[in-house]
Tab-separated table of C-alpha atoms and ligand atoms in Angstrom:
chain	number	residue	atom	x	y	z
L	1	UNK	CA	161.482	-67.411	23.375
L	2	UNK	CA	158.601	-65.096	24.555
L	3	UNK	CA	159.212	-64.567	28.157
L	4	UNK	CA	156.585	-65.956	30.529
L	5	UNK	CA	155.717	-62.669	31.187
L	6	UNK	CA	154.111	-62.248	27.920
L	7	UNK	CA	152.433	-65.650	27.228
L	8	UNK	CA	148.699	-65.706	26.893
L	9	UNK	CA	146.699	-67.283	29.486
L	10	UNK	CA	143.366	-69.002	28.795
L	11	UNK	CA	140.530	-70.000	31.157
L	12	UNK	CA	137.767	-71.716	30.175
L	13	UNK	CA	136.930	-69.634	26.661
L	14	UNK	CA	138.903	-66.389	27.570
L	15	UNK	CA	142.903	-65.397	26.715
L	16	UNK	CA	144.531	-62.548	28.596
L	17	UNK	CA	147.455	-61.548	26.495
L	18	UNK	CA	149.809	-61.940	29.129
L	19	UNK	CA	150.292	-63.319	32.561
L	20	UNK	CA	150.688	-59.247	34.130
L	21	UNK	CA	147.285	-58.309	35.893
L	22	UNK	CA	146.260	-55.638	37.713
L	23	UNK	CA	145.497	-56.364	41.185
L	24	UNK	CA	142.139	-55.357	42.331
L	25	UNK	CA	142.998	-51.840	44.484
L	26	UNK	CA	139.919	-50.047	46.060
L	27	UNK	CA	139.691	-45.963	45.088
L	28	UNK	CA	137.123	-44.936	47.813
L	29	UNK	CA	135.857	-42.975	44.789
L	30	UNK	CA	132.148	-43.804	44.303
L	31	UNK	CA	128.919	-41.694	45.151
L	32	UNK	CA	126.265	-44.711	46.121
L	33	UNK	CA	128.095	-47.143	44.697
L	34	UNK	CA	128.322	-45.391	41.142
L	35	UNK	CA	131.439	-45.384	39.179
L	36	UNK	CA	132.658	-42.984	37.806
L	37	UNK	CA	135.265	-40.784	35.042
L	38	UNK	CA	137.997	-41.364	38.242
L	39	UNK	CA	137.304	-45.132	37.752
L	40	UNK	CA	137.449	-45.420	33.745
L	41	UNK	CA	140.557	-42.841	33.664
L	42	UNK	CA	142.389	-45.471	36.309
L	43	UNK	CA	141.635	-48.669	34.862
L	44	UNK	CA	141.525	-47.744	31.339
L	45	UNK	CA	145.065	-46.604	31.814
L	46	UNK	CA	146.120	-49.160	33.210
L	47	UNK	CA	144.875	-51.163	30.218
L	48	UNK	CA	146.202	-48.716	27.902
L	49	UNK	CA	150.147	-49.620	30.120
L	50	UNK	CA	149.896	-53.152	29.224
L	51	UNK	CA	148.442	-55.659	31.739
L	52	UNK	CA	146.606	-58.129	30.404
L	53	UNK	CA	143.534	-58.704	33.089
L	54	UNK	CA	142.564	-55.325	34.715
L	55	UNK	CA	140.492	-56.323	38.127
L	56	UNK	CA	138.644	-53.443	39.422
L	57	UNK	CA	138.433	-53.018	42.995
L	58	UNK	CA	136.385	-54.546	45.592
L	59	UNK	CA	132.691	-53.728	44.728
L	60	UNK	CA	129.855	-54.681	47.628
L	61	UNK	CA	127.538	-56.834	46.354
L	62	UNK	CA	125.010	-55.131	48.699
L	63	UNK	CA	125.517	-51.560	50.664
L	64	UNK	CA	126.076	-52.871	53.872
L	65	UNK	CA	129.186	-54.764	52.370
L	66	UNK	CA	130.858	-51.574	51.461
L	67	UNK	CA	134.465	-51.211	53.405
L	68	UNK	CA	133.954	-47.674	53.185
L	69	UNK	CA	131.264	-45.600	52.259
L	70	UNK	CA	132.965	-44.330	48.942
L	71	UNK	CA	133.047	-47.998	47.552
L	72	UNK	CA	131.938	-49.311	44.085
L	73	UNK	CA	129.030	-51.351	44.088
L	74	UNK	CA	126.915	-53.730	42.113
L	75	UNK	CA	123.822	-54.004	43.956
L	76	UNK	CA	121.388	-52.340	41.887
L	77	UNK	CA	120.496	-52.651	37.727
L	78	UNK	CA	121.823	-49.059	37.725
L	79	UNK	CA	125.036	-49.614	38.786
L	80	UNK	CA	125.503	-51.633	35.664
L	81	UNK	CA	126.040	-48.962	32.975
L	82	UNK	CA	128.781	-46.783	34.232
L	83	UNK	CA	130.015	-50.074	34.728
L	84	UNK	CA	129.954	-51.037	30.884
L	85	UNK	CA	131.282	-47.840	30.356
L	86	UNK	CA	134.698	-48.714	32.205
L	87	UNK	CA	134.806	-52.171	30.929
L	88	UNK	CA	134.265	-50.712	27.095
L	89	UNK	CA	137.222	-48.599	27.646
L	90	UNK	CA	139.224	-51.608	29.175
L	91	UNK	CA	138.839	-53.906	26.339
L	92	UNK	CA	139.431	-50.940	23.854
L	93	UNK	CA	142.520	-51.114	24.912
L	94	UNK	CA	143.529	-54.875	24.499
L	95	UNK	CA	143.031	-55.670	28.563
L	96	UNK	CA	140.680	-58.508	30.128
L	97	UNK	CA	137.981	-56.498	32.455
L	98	UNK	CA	137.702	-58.481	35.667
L	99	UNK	CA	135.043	-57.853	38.173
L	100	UNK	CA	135.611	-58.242	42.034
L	101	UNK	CA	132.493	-59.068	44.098
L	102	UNK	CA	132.802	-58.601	47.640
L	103	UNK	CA	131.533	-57.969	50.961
L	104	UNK	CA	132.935	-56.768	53.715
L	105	UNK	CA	131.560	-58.005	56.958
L	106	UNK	CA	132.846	-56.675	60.219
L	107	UNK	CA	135.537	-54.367	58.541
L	108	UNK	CA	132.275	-52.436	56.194
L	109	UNK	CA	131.450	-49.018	57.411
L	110	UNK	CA	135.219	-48.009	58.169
L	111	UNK	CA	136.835	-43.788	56.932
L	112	UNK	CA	139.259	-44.380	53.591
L	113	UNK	CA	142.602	-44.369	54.435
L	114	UNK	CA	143.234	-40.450	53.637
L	115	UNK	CA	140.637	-39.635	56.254
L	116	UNK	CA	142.303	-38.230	59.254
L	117	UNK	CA	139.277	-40.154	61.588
L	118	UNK	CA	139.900	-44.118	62.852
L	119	UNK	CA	137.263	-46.588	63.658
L	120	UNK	CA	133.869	-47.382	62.215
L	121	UNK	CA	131.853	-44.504	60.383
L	122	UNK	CA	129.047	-43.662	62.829
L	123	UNK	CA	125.701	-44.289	61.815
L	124	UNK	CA	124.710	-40.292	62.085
L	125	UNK	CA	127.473	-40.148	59.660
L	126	UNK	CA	126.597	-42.038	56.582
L	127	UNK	CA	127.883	-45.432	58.559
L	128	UNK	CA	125.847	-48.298	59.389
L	129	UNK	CA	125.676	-51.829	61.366
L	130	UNK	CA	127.953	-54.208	60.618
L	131	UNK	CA	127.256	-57.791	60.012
L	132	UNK	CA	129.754	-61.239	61.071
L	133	UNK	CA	129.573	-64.736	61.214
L	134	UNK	CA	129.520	-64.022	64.551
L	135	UNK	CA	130.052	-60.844	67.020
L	136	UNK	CA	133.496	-60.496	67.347
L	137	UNK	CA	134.586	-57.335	66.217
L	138	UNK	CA	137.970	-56.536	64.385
L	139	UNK	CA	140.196	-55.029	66.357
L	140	UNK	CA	139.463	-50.911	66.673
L	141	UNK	CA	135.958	-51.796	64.968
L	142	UNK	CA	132.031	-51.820	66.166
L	143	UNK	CA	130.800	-54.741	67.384
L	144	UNK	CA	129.182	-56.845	64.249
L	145	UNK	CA	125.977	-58.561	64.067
L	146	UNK	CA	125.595	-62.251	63.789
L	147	UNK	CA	123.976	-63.409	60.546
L	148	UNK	CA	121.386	-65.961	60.630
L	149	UNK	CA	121.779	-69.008	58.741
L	150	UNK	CA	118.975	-67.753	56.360
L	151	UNK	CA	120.446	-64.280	56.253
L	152	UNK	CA	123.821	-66.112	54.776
L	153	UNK	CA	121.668	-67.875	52.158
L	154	UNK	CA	120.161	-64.273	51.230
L	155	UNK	CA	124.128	-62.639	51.170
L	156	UNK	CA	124.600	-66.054	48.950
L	157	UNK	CA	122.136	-64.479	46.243
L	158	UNK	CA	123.165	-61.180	46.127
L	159	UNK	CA	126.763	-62.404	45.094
L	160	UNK	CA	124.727	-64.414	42.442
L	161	UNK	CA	122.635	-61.328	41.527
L	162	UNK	CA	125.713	-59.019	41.512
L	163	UNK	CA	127.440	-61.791	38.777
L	164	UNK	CA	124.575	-61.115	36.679
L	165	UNK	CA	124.810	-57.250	36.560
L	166	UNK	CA	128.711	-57.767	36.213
L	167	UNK	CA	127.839	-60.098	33.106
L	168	UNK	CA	125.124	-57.814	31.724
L	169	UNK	CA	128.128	-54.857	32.378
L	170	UNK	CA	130.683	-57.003	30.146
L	171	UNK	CA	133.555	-58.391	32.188
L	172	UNK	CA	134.894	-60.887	31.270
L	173	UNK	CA	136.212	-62.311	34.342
L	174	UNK	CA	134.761	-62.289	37.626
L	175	UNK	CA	136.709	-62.860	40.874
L	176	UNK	CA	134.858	-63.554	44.373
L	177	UNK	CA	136.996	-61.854	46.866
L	178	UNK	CA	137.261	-64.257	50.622
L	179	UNK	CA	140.509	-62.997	51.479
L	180	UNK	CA	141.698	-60.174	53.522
L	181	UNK	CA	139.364	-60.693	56.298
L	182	UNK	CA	136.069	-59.643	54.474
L	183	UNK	CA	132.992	-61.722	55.051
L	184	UNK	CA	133.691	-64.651	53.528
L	185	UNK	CA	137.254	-65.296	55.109
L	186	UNK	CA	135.830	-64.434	58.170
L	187	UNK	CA	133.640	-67.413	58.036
L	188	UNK	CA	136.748	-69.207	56.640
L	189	UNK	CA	138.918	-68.516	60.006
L	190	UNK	CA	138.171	-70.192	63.186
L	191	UNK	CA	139.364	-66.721	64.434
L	192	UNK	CA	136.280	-65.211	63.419
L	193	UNK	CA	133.756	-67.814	63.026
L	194	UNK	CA	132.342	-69.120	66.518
L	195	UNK	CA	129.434	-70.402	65.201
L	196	UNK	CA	127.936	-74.260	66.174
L	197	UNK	CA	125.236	-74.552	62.946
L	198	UNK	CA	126.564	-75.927	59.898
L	199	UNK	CA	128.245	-72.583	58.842
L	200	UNK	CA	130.966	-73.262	61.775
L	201	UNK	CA	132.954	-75.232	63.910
L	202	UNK	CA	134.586	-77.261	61.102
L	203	UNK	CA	136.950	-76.266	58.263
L	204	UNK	CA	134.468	-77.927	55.962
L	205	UNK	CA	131.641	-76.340	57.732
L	206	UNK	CA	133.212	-72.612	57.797
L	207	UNK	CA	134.409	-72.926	53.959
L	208	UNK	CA	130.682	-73.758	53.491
L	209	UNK	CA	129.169	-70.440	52.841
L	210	UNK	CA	132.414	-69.809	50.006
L	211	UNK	CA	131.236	-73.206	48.738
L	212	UNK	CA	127.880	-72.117	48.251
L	213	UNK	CA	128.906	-68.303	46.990
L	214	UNK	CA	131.483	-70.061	44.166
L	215	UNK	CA	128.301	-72.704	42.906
L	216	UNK	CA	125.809	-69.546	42.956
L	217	UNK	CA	127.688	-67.169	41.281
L	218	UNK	CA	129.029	-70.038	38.588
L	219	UNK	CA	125.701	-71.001	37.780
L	220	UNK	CA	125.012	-67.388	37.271
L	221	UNK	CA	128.672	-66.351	35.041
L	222	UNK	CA	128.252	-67.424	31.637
L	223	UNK	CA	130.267	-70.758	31.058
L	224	UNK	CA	132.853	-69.077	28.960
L	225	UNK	CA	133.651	-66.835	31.805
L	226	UNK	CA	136.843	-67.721	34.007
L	227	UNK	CA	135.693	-67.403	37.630
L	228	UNK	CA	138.749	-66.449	40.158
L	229	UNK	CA	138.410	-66.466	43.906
L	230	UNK	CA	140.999	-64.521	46.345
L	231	UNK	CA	142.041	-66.278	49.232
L	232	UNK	CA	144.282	-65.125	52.282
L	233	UNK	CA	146.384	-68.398	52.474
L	234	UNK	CA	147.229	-68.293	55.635
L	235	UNK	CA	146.145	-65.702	59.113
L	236	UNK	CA	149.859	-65.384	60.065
L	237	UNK	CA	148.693	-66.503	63.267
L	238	UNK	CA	148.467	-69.387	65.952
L	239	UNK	CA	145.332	-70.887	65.928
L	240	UNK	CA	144.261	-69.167	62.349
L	241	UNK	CA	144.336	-70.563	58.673
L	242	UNK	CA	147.440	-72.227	57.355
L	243	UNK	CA	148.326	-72.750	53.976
L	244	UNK	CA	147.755	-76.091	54.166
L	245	UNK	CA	143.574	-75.362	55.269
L	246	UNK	CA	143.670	-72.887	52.247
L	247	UNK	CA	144.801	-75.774	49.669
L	248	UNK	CA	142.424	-77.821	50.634
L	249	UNK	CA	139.776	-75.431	50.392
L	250	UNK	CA	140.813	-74.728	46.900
L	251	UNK	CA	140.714	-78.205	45.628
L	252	UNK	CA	137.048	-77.949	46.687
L	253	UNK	CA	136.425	-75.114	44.778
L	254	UNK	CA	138.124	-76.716	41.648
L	255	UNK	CA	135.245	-79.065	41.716
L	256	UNK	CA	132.702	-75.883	41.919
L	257	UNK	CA	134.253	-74.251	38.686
L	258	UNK	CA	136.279	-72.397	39.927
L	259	UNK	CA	139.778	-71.534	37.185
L	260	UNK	CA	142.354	-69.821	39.499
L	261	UNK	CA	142.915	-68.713	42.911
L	262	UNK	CA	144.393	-65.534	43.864
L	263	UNK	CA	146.378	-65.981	46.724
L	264	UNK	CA	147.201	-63.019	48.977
L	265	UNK	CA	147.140	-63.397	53.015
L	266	UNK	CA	146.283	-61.999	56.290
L	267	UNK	CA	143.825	-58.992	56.937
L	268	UNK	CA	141.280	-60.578	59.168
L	269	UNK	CA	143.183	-60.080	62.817
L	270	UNK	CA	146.712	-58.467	63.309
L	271	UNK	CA	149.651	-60.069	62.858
L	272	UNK	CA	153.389	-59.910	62.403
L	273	UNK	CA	153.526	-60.677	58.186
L	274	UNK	CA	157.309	-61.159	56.796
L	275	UNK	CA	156.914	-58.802	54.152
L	276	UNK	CA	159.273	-58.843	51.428
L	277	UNK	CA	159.755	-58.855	47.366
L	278	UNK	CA	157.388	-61.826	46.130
L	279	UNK	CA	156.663	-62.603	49.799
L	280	UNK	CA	153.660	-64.427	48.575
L	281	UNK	CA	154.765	-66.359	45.919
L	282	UNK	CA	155.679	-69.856	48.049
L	283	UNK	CA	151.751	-70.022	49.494
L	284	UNK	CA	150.443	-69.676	46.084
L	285	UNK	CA	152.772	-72.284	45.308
L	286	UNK	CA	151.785	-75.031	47.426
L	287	UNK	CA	148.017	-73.927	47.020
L	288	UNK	CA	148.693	-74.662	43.173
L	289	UNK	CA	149.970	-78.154	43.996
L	290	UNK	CA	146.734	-79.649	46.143
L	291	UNK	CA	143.977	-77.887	44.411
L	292	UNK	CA	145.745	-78.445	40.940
L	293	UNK	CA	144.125	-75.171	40.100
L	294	UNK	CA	146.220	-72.648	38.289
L	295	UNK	CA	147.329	-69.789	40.875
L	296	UNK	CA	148.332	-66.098	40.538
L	297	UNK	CA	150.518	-64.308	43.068
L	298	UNK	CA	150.338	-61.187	44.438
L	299	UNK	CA	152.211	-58.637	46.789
L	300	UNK	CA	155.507	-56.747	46.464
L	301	UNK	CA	156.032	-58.307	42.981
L	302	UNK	CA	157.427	-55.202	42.059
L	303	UNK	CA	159.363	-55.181	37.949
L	304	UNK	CA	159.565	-57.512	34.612
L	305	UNK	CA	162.417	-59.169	35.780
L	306	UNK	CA	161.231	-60.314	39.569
L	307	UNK	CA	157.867	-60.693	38.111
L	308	UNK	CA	159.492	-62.932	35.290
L	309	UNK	CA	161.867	-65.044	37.724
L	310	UNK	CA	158.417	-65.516	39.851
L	311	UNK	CA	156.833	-67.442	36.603
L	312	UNK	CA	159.735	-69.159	35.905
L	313	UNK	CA	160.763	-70.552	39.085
L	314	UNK	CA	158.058	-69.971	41.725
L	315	UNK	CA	155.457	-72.853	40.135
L	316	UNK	CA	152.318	-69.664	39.578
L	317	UNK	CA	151.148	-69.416	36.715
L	318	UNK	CA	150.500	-65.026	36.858
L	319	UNK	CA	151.069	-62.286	38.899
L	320	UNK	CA	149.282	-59.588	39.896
L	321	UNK	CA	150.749	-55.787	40.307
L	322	UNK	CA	149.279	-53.353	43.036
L	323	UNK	CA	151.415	-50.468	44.270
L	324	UNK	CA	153.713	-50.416	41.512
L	325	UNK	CA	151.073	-50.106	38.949
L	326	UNK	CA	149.594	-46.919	41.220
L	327	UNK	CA	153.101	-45.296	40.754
L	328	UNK	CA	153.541	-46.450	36.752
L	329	UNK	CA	149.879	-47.365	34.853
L	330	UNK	CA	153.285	-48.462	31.693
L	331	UNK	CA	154.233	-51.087	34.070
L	332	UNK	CA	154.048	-53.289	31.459
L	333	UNK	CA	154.986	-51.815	28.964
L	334	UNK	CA	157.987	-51.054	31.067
L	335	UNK	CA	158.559	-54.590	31.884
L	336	UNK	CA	158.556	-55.411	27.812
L	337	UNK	CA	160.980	-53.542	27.487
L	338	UNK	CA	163.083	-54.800	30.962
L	339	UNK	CA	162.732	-58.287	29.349
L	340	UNK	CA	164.068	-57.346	25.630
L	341	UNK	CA	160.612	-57.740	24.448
L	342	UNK	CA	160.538	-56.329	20.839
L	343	UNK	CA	158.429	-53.308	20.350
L	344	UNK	CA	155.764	-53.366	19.304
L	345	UNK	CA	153.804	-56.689	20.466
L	346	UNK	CA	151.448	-57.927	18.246
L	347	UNK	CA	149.941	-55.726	15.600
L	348	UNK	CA	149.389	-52.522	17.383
L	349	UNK	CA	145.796	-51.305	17.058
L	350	UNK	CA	144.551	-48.032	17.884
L	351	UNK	CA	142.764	-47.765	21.708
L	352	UNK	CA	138.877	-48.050	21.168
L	353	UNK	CA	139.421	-50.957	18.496
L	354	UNK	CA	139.089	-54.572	20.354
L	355	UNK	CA	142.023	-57.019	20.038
L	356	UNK	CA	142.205	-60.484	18.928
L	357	UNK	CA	138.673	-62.091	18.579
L	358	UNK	CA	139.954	-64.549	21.567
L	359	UNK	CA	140.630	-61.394	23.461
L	360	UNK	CA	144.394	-61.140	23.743
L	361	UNK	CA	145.254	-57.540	22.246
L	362	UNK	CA	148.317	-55.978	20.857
L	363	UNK	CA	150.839	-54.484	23.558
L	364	UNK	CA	151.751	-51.265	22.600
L	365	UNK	CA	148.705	-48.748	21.733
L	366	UNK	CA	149.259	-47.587	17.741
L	367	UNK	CA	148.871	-44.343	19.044
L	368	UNK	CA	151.925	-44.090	22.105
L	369	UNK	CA	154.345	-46.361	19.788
L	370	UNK	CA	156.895	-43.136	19.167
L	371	UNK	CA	157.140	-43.725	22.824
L	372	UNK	CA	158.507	-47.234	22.691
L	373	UNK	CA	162.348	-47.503	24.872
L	374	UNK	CA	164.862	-48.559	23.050
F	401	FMN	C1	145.120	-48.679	47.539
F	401	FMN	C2	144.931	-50.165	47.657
F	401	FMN	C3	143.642	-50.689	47.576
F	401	FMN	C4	143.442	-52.072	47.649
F	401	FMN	N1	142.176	-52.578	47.479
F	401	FMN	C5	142.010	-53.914	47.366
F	401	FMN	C6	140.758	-54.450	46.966
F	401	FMN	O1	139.809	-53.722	46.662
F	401	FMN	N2	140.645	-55.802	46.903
F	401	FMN	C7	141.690	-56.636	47.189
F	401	FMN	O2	141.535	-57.856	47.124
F	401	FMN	N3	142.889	-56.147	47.538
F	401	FMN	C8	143.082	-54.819	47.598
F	401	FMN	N4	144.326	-54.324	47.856
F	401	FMN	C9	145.469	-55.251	47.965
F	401	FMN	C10	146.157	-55.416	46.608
F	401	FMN	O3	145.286	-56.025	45.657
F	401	FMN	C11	147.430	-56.267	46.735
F	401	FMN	O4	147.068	-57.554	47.137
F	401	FMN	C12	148.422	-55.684	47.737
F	401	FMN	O5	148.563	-54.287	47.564
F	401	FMN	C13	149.802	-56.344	47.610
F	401	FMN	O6	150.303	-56.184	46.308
F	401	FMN	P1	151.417	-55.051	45.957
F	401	FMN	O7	152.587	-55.269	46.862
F	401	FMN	O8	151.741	-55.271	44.507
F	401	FMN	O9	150.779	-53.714	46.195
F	401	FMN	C14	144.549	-52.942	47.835
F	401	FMN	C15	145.831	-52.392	47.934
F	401	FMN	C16	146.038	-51.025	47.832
F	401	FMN	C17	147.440	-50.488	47.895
């Protein structure tokens, strides 16, 4: 039997060839927002090793949402061709291109990690004013602005208006990204969000502005399109999210359209998290059984065999890869082979030739097949 690993997966009118995914990893590598050869060498490798949905990394749906100033972006019609031009090269070889809209709220405007300086990125320095359901900074951070209720409906359409430019770009997946304590898990967590108008106080009221974000951006993804939201199940905190607030704001979104929910956790205040090999895997779990939506897990899931034990026995239905795919873009490939998976997979094609009309592609490229182990 095929192992799980390597089972198609489809949403709505789309098949990834197999349940493996890249998980969406920033590389503070743009110039305004443009992508660029760094970006289609990284994720077109990564496509070339085998995983069946490549997610790019988080990319502001307007400037100010930028976590640093080197992030991707999709807020303008020219952002959308060296876009296409990563996303050609990602389904040339076999992968699902995913597309992750985000914003960062009160952690925008912050160095990448390789920069020696801490903090927020002064203004005098290419930085700018951060914006927050309400003005409570992160911890270390500037103090964030409070956004009206009709600057929230404004930050609604330019999600919907980056979904178009992702579409016109050719992903075919998009994923809205409210985990990790960005924007929209900052209104999500009654840790962030002190607001008393209808965007707070509540857990129905703070999961409003999500609610509103998932029904803009599905009316503007084609219908064919899976839509995936990331959630942080669960603050690690006293007084935060649970799991059990994060299910239940799932099951609302399965009535919005949306097809799976990402689960990672924590980001938006410190906090003690029991790291560990597939760490994640339970919350994703139980978010899976109230929402009834199908789930992937991320975070320390970390070769073929965990990663196939996880689909087997851990009730998700994919995983996603970070760190280990940064030290091995033939993770998968890798993992095939872990798993006794037959080289080659499918009728091999050569990169720049699309797979399977319902987009699952062959495993190994024609081209690296001398390479096969074993
Ligand atoms: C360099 C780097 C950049 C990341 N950027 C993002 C991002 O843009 N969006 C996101 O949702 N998560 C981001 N993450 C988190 C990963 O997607 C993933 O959830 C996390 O690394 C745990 O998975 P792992 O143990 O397999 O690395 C990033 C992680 C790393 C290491």
């Amino acid at each position: 039997m095929t192992p799980h690993l390597f089972q198609p997966l489809t949403l709505r009118g789309t098949t990834a060839r197999n349940r493996a995914w890249l998980a969406p990893m920033c590389q503070y590598s743009s110039t305004d927002g443009f992508v660029d050869d760094w970006h289609l060498v990284h994720l077109a490798s990564r496509a070339v090793g085998g995983f069946g949905l490549v997610m790019s990394e988080a990319t502001a749906v307007v400037p100010e949402g930028r976590i640093t100033p080197h992030d991707a972006g999709l807020w303008t019609d020219e952002h959308v061709e060296p876009w296409a031009r990563v996303v050609r090269a990602v389904q040339g070889a076999g992968a699902l291109a995913g597309v992750q809209l985000a914003h960062a709220g009160r952690k925008a405007s912050t160095h990448r990690p390789w920069s020696p300086a801490r903090g927020s990125v002064d203004p005098a320095d290419g930085g700018w004013a951060t914006v927050a359901p309400s003005s409570v900074p992160f911890d270390g951070l500037a103090v964030p602005h409070e956004l009206s209720a009709s600057d929230v409906s404004a930050m609604v359409d330019a999600f919907a208006a980056a979904a178009v430019r992702a579409d016109r770009a050719g992903f075919d997946v998009a994923e809205i990204h409210a985990a990790h304590g960005y924007l929209l898990h900052q209104f999500l967590s009654p840790l962030s969000n002190h607001r008393t108008d209808a965007y707070g106080g509540t857990a129905g009221n703070r999961a409003r502005f999500l609610r509103e974000v998932v029904t803009a951006v599905r009316d503007a993804w084609p219908d064919h399109k899976p839509l995936l939201v990331r959630l942080s199940a669960t603050d690690w905190v006293e007084g935060g999210l649970t799991v059990e607030d994060t299910a239940a704001v799932a099951a609302d979104l399965a009535l919005l359209g949306a097809d799976l929910v990402d689960v990672s956790s924590g980001g938006n205040v410190l906090a003690d998290i029991p790291v560990g090999p597939g760490y994640q895997v339970p919350l994703a779990h139980r978010v899976r059984e109230v929402s009834g939506l199908p789930v992937s897990a991320v975070g320390m899931v970390l070769d073929g065999p965990q990663a196939e034990q996880v689909l087997r026995d851990g009730g998700v239905d994919a995983v996603m890869v970070g760190r280990a795919a940064l030290r091995d873009p033939y993770w998968v490939l890798r993992a095939a082979h872990e798993l006794g998976l037959p080289a080659p997979v499918g009728v091999p094609a050569p990169v720049g030739v699309h797979g399977d009309a319902d987009g699952g592609g062959p495993l190994w490229p024609a081209q690296y097949l001398r390479g096969t182990w074993g």
